[in-house]
Amino acid sequence: MKPPSRFVTVAGAALLVATTLLVATLLRSPLPLLPLLPCLPAVTAPSGAGYEPAGLAALADALVYYATTETVPQQSRAEIALSLAVLRRRAPMRLLVFGLGHDSPLWHALNPGGVTVFLEEDPEWYKVVRTRSPQLRAHLVKYRTRLDLAGLLLDTYRGFSSCVPGAEAGEPAVRGNKACPLALHDLPAEVYENEWDMLMLDAPKGYFASAPGRMAAVWTAAAMARARKGEGDTDVFLHDVDRKVEKAYAEEFLCDRFRVGSAGRLWHYSIPPVSRRENTTATAGGEERPFC
């Protein structure tokens, strides 16, 4: 075997000496090196406080849930980020979500200290989600619309005075408004007794003829936003806008001029109440859109 060169021998010896000096320095005087390490943050909460601050327990539950399941939220990362920007700015808020899903723990956790309420129309799915996530505040609700009648409802809703805002009739009511086929008139009382800062429309089902479709959810969200009396606008998010019905109803009731963002199949609207709008009505093809 060829003996090591003199250069390799000298280099190895130099490395050994340097390492020895460094270790000796650390053992004798570690204090000069402490500024290189970040200081530990102070622990101010008493031992055993756990997740007492509002929202921490929900965040912990959501993290564990998504870290241990193969199911993912119905929306993409970009779509969730669009809603998260509003939650970061406005939370804690009153958030009304149409539909229970794999992402329900997420929306609940992202509104710490606020109120998040879910509305679900499928009894079996309602049981599944409520069993898995009993911390969610959710209601089982009924719809009286059918997806295969969406076109007829859109063409004829102006014929129902209780469906249309006007100077004489004022703003259309939602609660108890049985005369308007698009009004969700019998939701739980707390839905009507609170003003919602943000509405997420990701239900009911809208992909087969006998499904309820989202026609009534869109109309109801628009009516609630118009009637708002508190400060700020109402942020409305509508998912699945790649579908014909969602797109048509969004244009008619949520209004293009109030759309402020989009990502993937999600549209974001910031809808001001009627009391703070300009006295104009949008038109499309020469036809007025009374909600816009």
mmCIF file of C-alpha atoms in Angstrom:
data_model
loop_
_atom_site.group_PDB
_atom_site.id
_atom_site.type_symbol
_atom_site.label_atom_id
_atom_site.label_comp_id
_atom_site.label_asym_id
_atom_site.label_seq_id
_atom_site.Cartn_x
_atom_site.Cartn_y
_atom_site.Cartn_z
ATOM 1 C CA MET A 1 0.000 0.000 0.000
ATOM 2 C CA LYS A 2 1.302 3.437 -0.886
ATOM 3 C CA PRO A 3 2.138 5.472 2.255
ATOM 4 C CA PRO A 4 0.234 8.775 2.743
ATOM 5 C CA SER A 5 1.916 11.852 1.431
ATOM 6 C CA ARG A 6 3.474 14.388 3.741
ATOM 7 C CA PHE A 7 0.718 16.892 2.836
ATOM 8 C CA VAL A 8 -2.076 14.566 3.947
ATOM 9 C CA THR A 9 -0.237 13.798 7.195
ATOM 10 C CA VAL A 10 0.283 17.462 8.025
ATOM 11 C CA ALA A 11 -3.342 18.359 7.185
ATOM 12 C CA GLY A 12 -4.668 15.589 9.391
ATOM 13 C CA ALA A 13 -2.526 16.674 12.279
ATOM 14 C CA ALA A 14 -3.649 20.282 11.900
ATOM 15 C CA LEU A 15 -7.328 19.227 11.926
ATOM 16 C CA LEU A 16 -6.814 17.151 15.058
ATOM 17 C CA VAL A 17 -5.161 20.074 16.868
ATOM 18 C CA ALA A 18 -7.928 22.494 15.856
ATOM 19 C CA THR A 19 -10.654 20.130 17.051
ATOM 20 C CA THR A 20 -8.885 19.612 20.380
ATOM 21 C CA LEU A 21 -8.594 23.365 20.958
ATOM 22 C CA LEU A 22 -12.286 23.938 20.117
ATOM 23 C CA VAL A 23 -13.456 21.253 22.547
ATOM 24 C CA ALA A 24 -11.184 22.604 25.270
ATOM 25 C CA THR A 25 -12.552 26.104 24.743
ATOM 26 C CA LEU A 26 -16.155 24.905 25.021
ATOM 27 C CA LEU A 27 -15.433 23.013 28.216
ATOM 28 C CA ARG A 28 -13.591 25.865 29.929
ATOM 29 C CA SER A 29 -15.572 28.930 28.868
ATOM 30 C CA PRO A 30 -18.956 28.314 27.130
ATOM 31 C CA LEU A 31 -20.389 31.731 28.073
ATOM 32 C CA PRO A 32 -18.833 33.706 25.174
ATOM 33 C CA LEU A 33 -20.697 31.446 22.701
ATOM 34 C CA LEU A 34 -24.153 31.843 24.288
ATOM 35 C CA PRO A 35 -25.107 34.948 22.273
ATOM 36 C CA LEU A 36 -24.979 32.753 19.173
ATOM 37 C CA LEU A 37 -28.064 30.849 20.421
ATOM 38 C CA PRO A 38 -31.568 32.338 20.469
ATOM 39 C CA CYS A 39 -33.040 32.982 23.881
ATOM 40 C CA LEU A 40 -35.812 30.706 25.025
ATOM 41 C CA PRO A 41 -39.186 32.496 25.178
ATOM 42 C CA ALA A 42 -40.627 33.051 28.613
ATOM 43 C CA VAL A 43 -43.366 30.659 29.752
ATOM 44 C CA THR A 44 -46.016 32.926 31.272
ATOM 45 C CA ALA A 45 -49.059 30.631 31.503
ATOM 46 C CA PRO A 46 -49.412 28.515 34.651
ATOM 47 C CA SER A 47 -48.613 24.837 34.357
ATOM 48 C CA GLY A 48 -51.683 22.885 33.316
ATOM 49 C CA ALA A 49 -53.336 25.797 31.497
ATOM 50 C CA GLY A 50 -53.271 23.660 28.365
ATOM 51 C CA TYR A 51 -55.346 25.049 25.489
ATOM 52 C CA GLU A 52 -57.425 27.522 27.471
ATOM 53 C CA PRO A 53 -56.980 30.520 25.119
ATOM 54 C CA ALA A 54 -59.895 30.625 22.686
ATOM 55 C CA GLY A 55 -59.202 28.747 19.494
ATOM 56 C CA LEU A 56 -56.078 26.829 20.535
ATOM 57 C CA ALA A 57 -57.938 23.602 21.235
ATOM 58 C CA ALA A 58 -59.712 23.799 17.860
ATOM 59 C CA LEU A 59 -56.421 24.378 16.070
ATOM 60 C CA ALA A 60 -54.854 21.417 17.859
ATOM 61 C CA ASP A 61 -57.797 19.169 16.933
ATOM 62 C CA ALA A 62 -57.632 20.254 13.286
ATOM 63 C CA LEU A 63 -53.873 19.681 13.085
ATOM 64 C CA VAL A 64 -54.174 16.176 14.493
ATOM 65 C CA TYR A 65 -57.129 15.387 12.229
ATOM 66 C CA TYR A 66 -55.406 16.414 9.012
ATOM 67 C CA ALA A 67 -52.093 14.852 10.068
ATOM 68 C CA THR A 68 -53.717 11.449 10.575
ATOM 69 C CA THR A 69 -56.217 11.195 7.718
ATOM 70 C CA GLU A 70 -55.835 10.530 4.024
ATOM 71 C CA THR A 71 -58.880 12.654 3.184
ATOM 72 C CA VAL A 72 -58.270 16.238 2.189
ATOM 73 C CA PRO A 73 -60.470 19.372 2.171
ATOM 74 C CA GLN A 74 -62.763 19.847 -0.815
ATOM 75 C CA GLN A 75 -61.022 23.061 -1.815
ATOM 76 C CA SER A 76 -57.531 23.512 -3.191
ATOM 77 C CA ARG A 77 -54.757 25.271 -1.306
ATOM 78 C CA ALA A 78 -55.164 28.384 -3.460
ATOM 79 C CA GLU A 79 -58.927 28.448 -2.837
ATOM 80 C CA ILE A 80 -58.499 28.065 0.915
ATOM 81 C CA ALA A 81 -55.871 30.831 0.909
ATOM 82 C CA LEU A 82 -58.424 33.215 -0.622
ATOM 83 C CA SER A 83 -60.795 32.718 2.307
ATOM 84 C CA LEU A 84 -57.965 32.628 4.831
ATOM 85 C CA ALA A 85 -56.942 36.157 3.837
ATOM 86 C CA VAL A 86 -60.368 37.412 4.930
ATOM 87 C CA LEU A 87 -60.335 35.336 8.115
ATOM 88 C CA ARG A 88 -56.930 36.749 9.056
ATOM 89 C CA ARG A 89 -58.219 40.265 8.543
ATOM 90 C CA ARG A 90 -61.659 39.956 10.156
ATOM 91 C CA ALA A 91 -61.526 37.144 12.734
ATOM 92 C CA PRO A 92 -63.052 36.649 15.195
ATOM 93 C CA MET A 93 -66.179 36.810 13.087
ATOM 94 C CA ARG A 94 -69.577 35.263 12.495
ATOM 95 C CA LEU A 95 -69.067 32.655 9.773
ATOM 96 C CA LEU A 96 -71.947 30.740 8.182
ATOM 97 C CA VAL A 97 -70.950 27.718 6.095
ATOM 98 C CA PHE A 98 -73.397 25.946 3.781
ATOM 99 C CA GLY A 99 -72.380 22.304 3.966
ATOM 100 C CA LEU A 100 -70.481 19.918 6.221
ATOM 101 C CA GLY A 101 -67.405 18.279 4.773
ATOM 102 C CA HIS A 102 -63.875 17.059 5.299
ATOM 103 C CA ASP A 103 -62.868 20.707 5.633
ATOM 104 C CA SER A 104 -65.340 21.606 8.417
ATOM 105 C CA PRO A 105 -62.793 21.276 11.267
ATOM 106 C CA LEU A 106 -60.543 23.584 9.257
ATOM 107 C CA TRP A 107 -63.093 26.417 8.979
ATOM 108 C CA HIS A 108 -63.985 26.011 12.642
ATOM 109 C CA ALA A 109 -60.316 26.228 13.660
ATOM 110 C CA LEU A 110 -59.505 29.197 11.418
ATOM 111 C CA ASN A 111 -62.049 31.380 13.220
ATOM 112 C CA PRO A 112 -60.673 31.366 16.798
ATOM 113 C CA GLY A 113 -62.882 33.213 19.235
ATOM 114 C CA GLY A 114 -65.584 33.637 16.610
ATOM 115 C CA VAL A 115 -68.823 31.805 15.838
ATOM 116 C CA THR A 116 -68.865 29.239 13.018
ATOM 117 C CA VAL A 117 -72.155 27.563 12.096
ATOM 118 C CA PHE A 118 -72.689 24.845 9.470
ATOM 119 C CA LEU A 119 -75.878 23.988 7.538
ATOM 120 C CA GLU A 120 -76.161 20.481 6.045
ATOM 121 C CA GLU A 121 -79.003 18.888 4.078
ATOM 122 C CA ASP A 122 -77.909 15.214 3.964
ATOM 123 C CA PRO A 123 -79.031 13.397 7.175
ATOM 124 C CA GLU A 124 -76.601 10.488 6.816
ATOM 125 C CA TRP A 125 -73.604 12.695 6.090
ATOM 126 C CA TYR A 126 -74.644 14.980 8.933
ATOM 127 C CA LYS A 127 -74.439 12.048 11.352
ATOM 128 C CA VAL A 128 -71.038 10.985 10.027
ATOM 129 C CA VAL A 129 -69.445 14.416 10.401
ATOM 130 C CA ARG A 130 -71.078 15.235 13.747
ATOM 131 C CA THR A 131 -69.927 11.887 15.173
ATOM 132 C CA ARG A 132 -66.387 12.489 13.980
ATOM 133 C CA SER A 133 -66.288 16.183 14.954
ATOM 134 C CA PRO A 134 -68.759 16.766 17.813
ATOM 135 C CA GLN A 135 -67.252 20.187 18.547
ATOM 136 C CA LEU A 136 -68.812 21.639 15.388
ATOM 137 C CA ARG A 137 -71.982 23.740 15.659
ATOM 138 C CA ALA A 138 -74.132 22.345 12.848
ATOM 139 C CA HIS A 139 -77.806 22.166 11.865
ATOM 140 C CA LEU A 140 -79.659 19.739 9.619
ATOM 141 C CA VAL A 141 -81.770 21.766 7.170
ATOM 142 C CA LYS A 142 -84.152 21.141 4.256
ATOM 143 C CA TYR A 143 -84.306 22.703 0.785
ATOM 144 C CA ARG A 144 -87.395 22.902 -1.412
ATOM 145 C CA THR A 145 -85.597 23.485 -4.729
ATOM 146 C CA ARG A 146 -84.426 21.028 -7.408
ATOM 147 C CA LEU A 147 -81.471 21.483 -9.699
ATOM 148 C CA ASP A 148 -83.501 20.577 -12.797
ATOM 149 C CA LEU A 149 -85.758 23.588 -12.087
ATOM 150 C CA ALA A 150 -82.889 26.068 -11.752
ATOM 151 C CA GLY A 151 -83.502 27.639 -15.166
ATOM 152 C CA LEU A 152 -87.227 28.071 -14.549
ATOM 153 C CA LEU A 153 -86.627 29.628 -11.123
ATOM 154 C CA LEU A 154 -84.137 32.099 -12.550
ATOM 155 C CA ASP A 155 -86.494 33.090 -15.377
ATOM 156 C CA THR A 156 -89.562 33.541 -13.172
ATOM 157 C CA TYR A 157 -88.368 34.787 -9.760
ATOM 158 C CA ARG A 158 -89.132 38.409 -10.694
ATOM 159 C CA GLY A 159 -92.792 37.426 -10.866
ATOM 160 C CA PHE A 160 -92.805 36.905 -7.093
ATOM 161 C CA SER A 161 -92.856 40.287 -5.379
ATOM 162 C CA SER A 162 -91.472 38.721 -2.198
ATOM 163 C CA CYS A 163 -88.338 37.690 -4.107
ATOM 164 C CA VAL A 164 -87.449 41.094 -5.546
ATOM 165 C CA PRO A 165 -86.107 44.181 -3.783
ATOM 166 C CA GLY A 166 -87.997 47.345 -4.560
ATOM 167 C CA ALA A 167 -88.657 50.860 -3.337
ATOM 168 C CA GLU A 168 -92.198 50.019 -2.201
ATOM 169 C CA ALA A 169 -91.717 46.504 -0.889
ATOM 170 C CA GLY A 170 -88.310 47.245 0.620
ATOM 171 C CA GLU A 171 -85.765 44.483 1.041
ATOM 172 C CA PRO A 172 -87.030 40.918 0.598
ATOM 173 C CA ALA A 173 -87.246 38.986 3.849
ATOM 174 C CA VAL A 174 -85.641 35.602 4.287
ATOM 175 C CA ARG A 175 -87.179 34.358 7.509
ATOM 176 C CA GLY A 176 -90.771 33.202 7.023
ATOM 177 C CA ASN A 177 -90.795 34.184 3.337
ATOM 178 C CA LYS A 178 -92.629 31.105 2.050
ATOM 179 C CA ALA A 179 -93.969 33.012 -0.944
ATOM 180 C CA CYS A 180 -90.511 33.313 -2.489
ATOM 181 C CA PRO A 181 -89.432 29.901 -3.841
ATOM 182 C CA LEU A 182 -85.758 30.886 -3.481
ATOM 183 C CA ALA A 183 -85.914 31.968 0.160
ATOM 184 C CA LEU A 184 -84.591 29.612 2.840
ATOM 185 C CA HIS A 185 -87.483 30.620 5.077
ATOM 186 C CA ASP A 186 -87.287 28.033 7.882
ATOM 187 C CA LEU A 187 -83.645 27.833 8.935
ATOM 188 C CA PRO A 188 -82.739 27.680 12.658
ATOM 189 C CA ALA A 189 -83.584 30.912 14.464
ATOM 190 C CA GLU A 190 -79.953 31.789 15.189
ATOM 191 C CA VAL A 191 -79.269 32.085 11.469
ATOM 192 C CA TYR A 192 -81.724 34.978 11.201
ATOM 193 C CA GLU A 193 -80.991 36.564 14.551
ATOM 194 C CA ASN A 194 -77.329 37.250 13.691
ATOM 195 C CA GLU A 195 -75.623 39.178 10.923
ATOM 196 C CA TRP A 196 -72.976 37.061 9.220
ATOM 197 C CA ASP A 197 -69.639 38.627 8.347
ATOM 198 C CA MET A 198 -68.718 35.816 5.975
ATOM 199 C CA LEU A 199 -70.738 33.155 4.153
ATOM 200 C CA MET A 200 -69.187 30.106 2.507
ATOM 201 C CA LEU A 201 -71.467 28.508 -0.114
ATOM 202 C CA ASP A 202 -70.112 25.013 -0.757
ATOM 203 C CA ALA A 203 -73.446 23.174 -0.523
ATOM 204 C CA PRO A 204 -76.017 21.795 -0.989
ATOM 205 C CA LYS A 205 -75.418 19.165 -3.659
ATOM 206 C CA GLY A 206 -75.702 20.412 -7.207
ATOM 207 C CA TYR A 207 -74.521 17.705 -9.581
ATOM 208 C CA PHE A 208 -77.656 15.635 -10.344
ATOM 209 C CA ALA A 209 -81.195 16.562 -11.405
ATOM 210 C CA SER A 210 -83.025 15.895 -8.131
ATOM 211 C CA ALA A 211 -80.368 17.567 -5.966
ATOM 212 C CA PRO A 212 -81.380 20.832 -4.243
ATOM 213 C CA GLY A 213 -78.745 22.882 -6.070
ATOM 214 C CA ARG A 214 -77.354 26.134 -4.684
ATOM 215 C CA MET A 215 -79.996 28.471 -6.081
ATOM 216 C CA ALA A 216 -81.694 29.166 -2.737
ATOM 217 C CA ALA A 217 -78.358 29.407 -0.899
ATOM 218 C CA VAL A 218 -77.137 32.091 -3.325
ATOM 219 C CA TRP A 219 -80.384 34.089 -3.178
ATOM 220 C CA THR A 220 -80.476 33.901 0.629
ATOM 221 C CA ALA A 221 -76.844 34.998 0.952
ATOM 222 C CA ALA A 222 -77.525 37.969 -1.315
ATOM 223 C CA ALA A 223 -80.637 38.985 0.636
ATOM 224 C CA MET A 224 -78.796 38.758 3.959
ATOM 225 C CA ALA A 225 -75.883 40.825 2.671
ATOM 226 C CA ARG A 226 -78.209 43.516 1.316
ATOM 227 C CA ALA A 227 -80.000 43.845 4.647
ATOM 228 C CA ARG A 228 -76.845 44.113 6.783
ATOM 229 C CA LYS A 229 -76.977 46.887 9.383
ATOM 230 C CA GLY A 230 -73.609 46.447 11.077
ATOM 231 C CA GLU A 231 -70.268 47.840 9.987
ATOM 232 C CA GLY A 232 -68.371 46.404 7.060
ATOM 233 C CA ASP A 233 -69.465 44.462 4.011
ATOM 234 C CA THR A 234 -70.426 40.803 3.821
ATOM 235 C CA ASP A 235 -67.779 38.503 2.361
ATOM 236 C CA VAL A 236 -69.417 35.748 0.309
ATOM 237 C CA PHE A 237 -67.493 32.816 -1.166
ATOM 238 C CA LEU A 238 -69.138 30.590 -3.790
ATOM 239 C CA HIS A 239 -67.504 27.301 -4.766
ATOM 240 C CA ASP A 240 -67.925 25.269 -7.980
ATOM 241 C CA VAL A 241 -68.417 28.298 -10.223
ATOM 242 C CA ASP A 242 -67.301 26.165 -13.163
ATOM 243 C CA ARG A 243 -70.842 24.770 -13.140
ATOM 244 C CA LYS A 244 -73.565 26.505 -15.147
ATOM 245 C CA VAL A 245 -76.092 27.045 -12.339
ATOM 246 C CA GLU A 246 -73.615 28.426 -9.802
ATOM 247 C CA LYS A 247 -72.241 30.851 -12.373
ATOM 248 C CA ALA A 248 -75.644 32.071 -13.580
ATOM 249 C CA TYR A 249 -77.015 32.618 -10.073
ATOM 250 C CA ALA A 250 -73.831 34.360 -8.954
ATOM 251 C CA GLU A 251 -74.109 36.823 -11.832
ATOM 252 C CA GLU A 252 -77.795 37.481 -11.079
ATOM 253 C CA PHE A 253 -77.716 37.809 -7.298
ATOM 254 C CA LEU A 254 -74.127 38.281 -6.046
ATOM 255 C CA CYS A 255 -73.258 40.654 -8.908
ATOM 256 C CA ASP A 256 -70.094 40.983 -10.976
ATOM 257 C CA ARG A 257 -69.359 44.467 -9.676
ATOM 258 C CA PHE A 258 -68.982 43.123 -6.140
ATOM 259 C CA ARG A 259 -66.606 40.305 -7.080
ATOM 260 C CA VAL A 260 -63.198 41.070 -5.602
ATOM 261 C CA GLY A 261 -61.222 37.879 -6.116
ATOM 262 C CA SER A 262 -61.100 34.344 -7.447
ATOM 263 C CA ALA A 263 -58.995 31.194 -7.247
ATOM 264 C CA GLY A 264 -59.634 27.946 -9.065
ATOM 265 C CA ARG A 265 -63.371 27.246 -8.820
ATOM 266 C CA LEU A 266 -63.983 29.780 -6.030
ATOM 267 C CA TRP A 267 -65.320 33.345 -6.399
ATOM 268 C CA HIS A 268 -65.092 35.948 -3.648
ATOM 269 C CA TYR A 269 -67.620 38.765 -3.308
ATOM 270 C CA SER A 270 -67.594 41.717 -0.928
ATOM 271 C CA ILE A 271 -71.222 42.845 -0.841
ATOM 272 C CA PRO A 272 -72.182 46.166 0.742
ATOM 273 C CA PRO A 273 -75.604 46.656 2.333
ATOM 274 C CA VAL A 274 -78.208 48.582 0.383
ATOM 275 C CA SER A 275 -77.877 51.495 2.803
ATOM 276 C CA ARG A 276 -74.339 52.145 1.536
ATOM 277 C CA ARG A 277 -74.805 51.496 -2.176
ATOM 278 C CA GLU A 278 -75.070 53.921 -5.028
ATOM 279 C CA ASN A 279 -78.617 54.255 -6.276
ATOM 280 C CA THR A 280 -78.041 52.270 -9.447
ATOM 281 C CA THR A 281 -79.161 48.928 -10.814
ATOM 282 C CA ALA A 282 -76.883 46.857 -13.007
ATOM 283 C CA THR A 283 -78.146 45.582 -16.333
ATOM 284 C CA ALA A 284 -77.203 42.673 -18.551
ATOM 285 C CA GLY A 285 -78.249 42.625 -22.201
ATOM 286 C CA GLY A 286 -80.623 45.516 -21.590
ATOM 287 C CA GLU A 287 -82.345 43.679 -18.716
ATOM 288 C CA GLU A 288 -82.133 44.996 -15.174
ATOM 289 C CA ARG A 289 -80.707 42.873 -12.395
ATOM 290 C CA PRO A 290 -82.550 44.082 -9.298
ATOM 291 C CA PHE A 291 -80.050 42.600 -6.842
ATOM 292 C CA CYS A 292 -77.135 44.386 -8.478
#
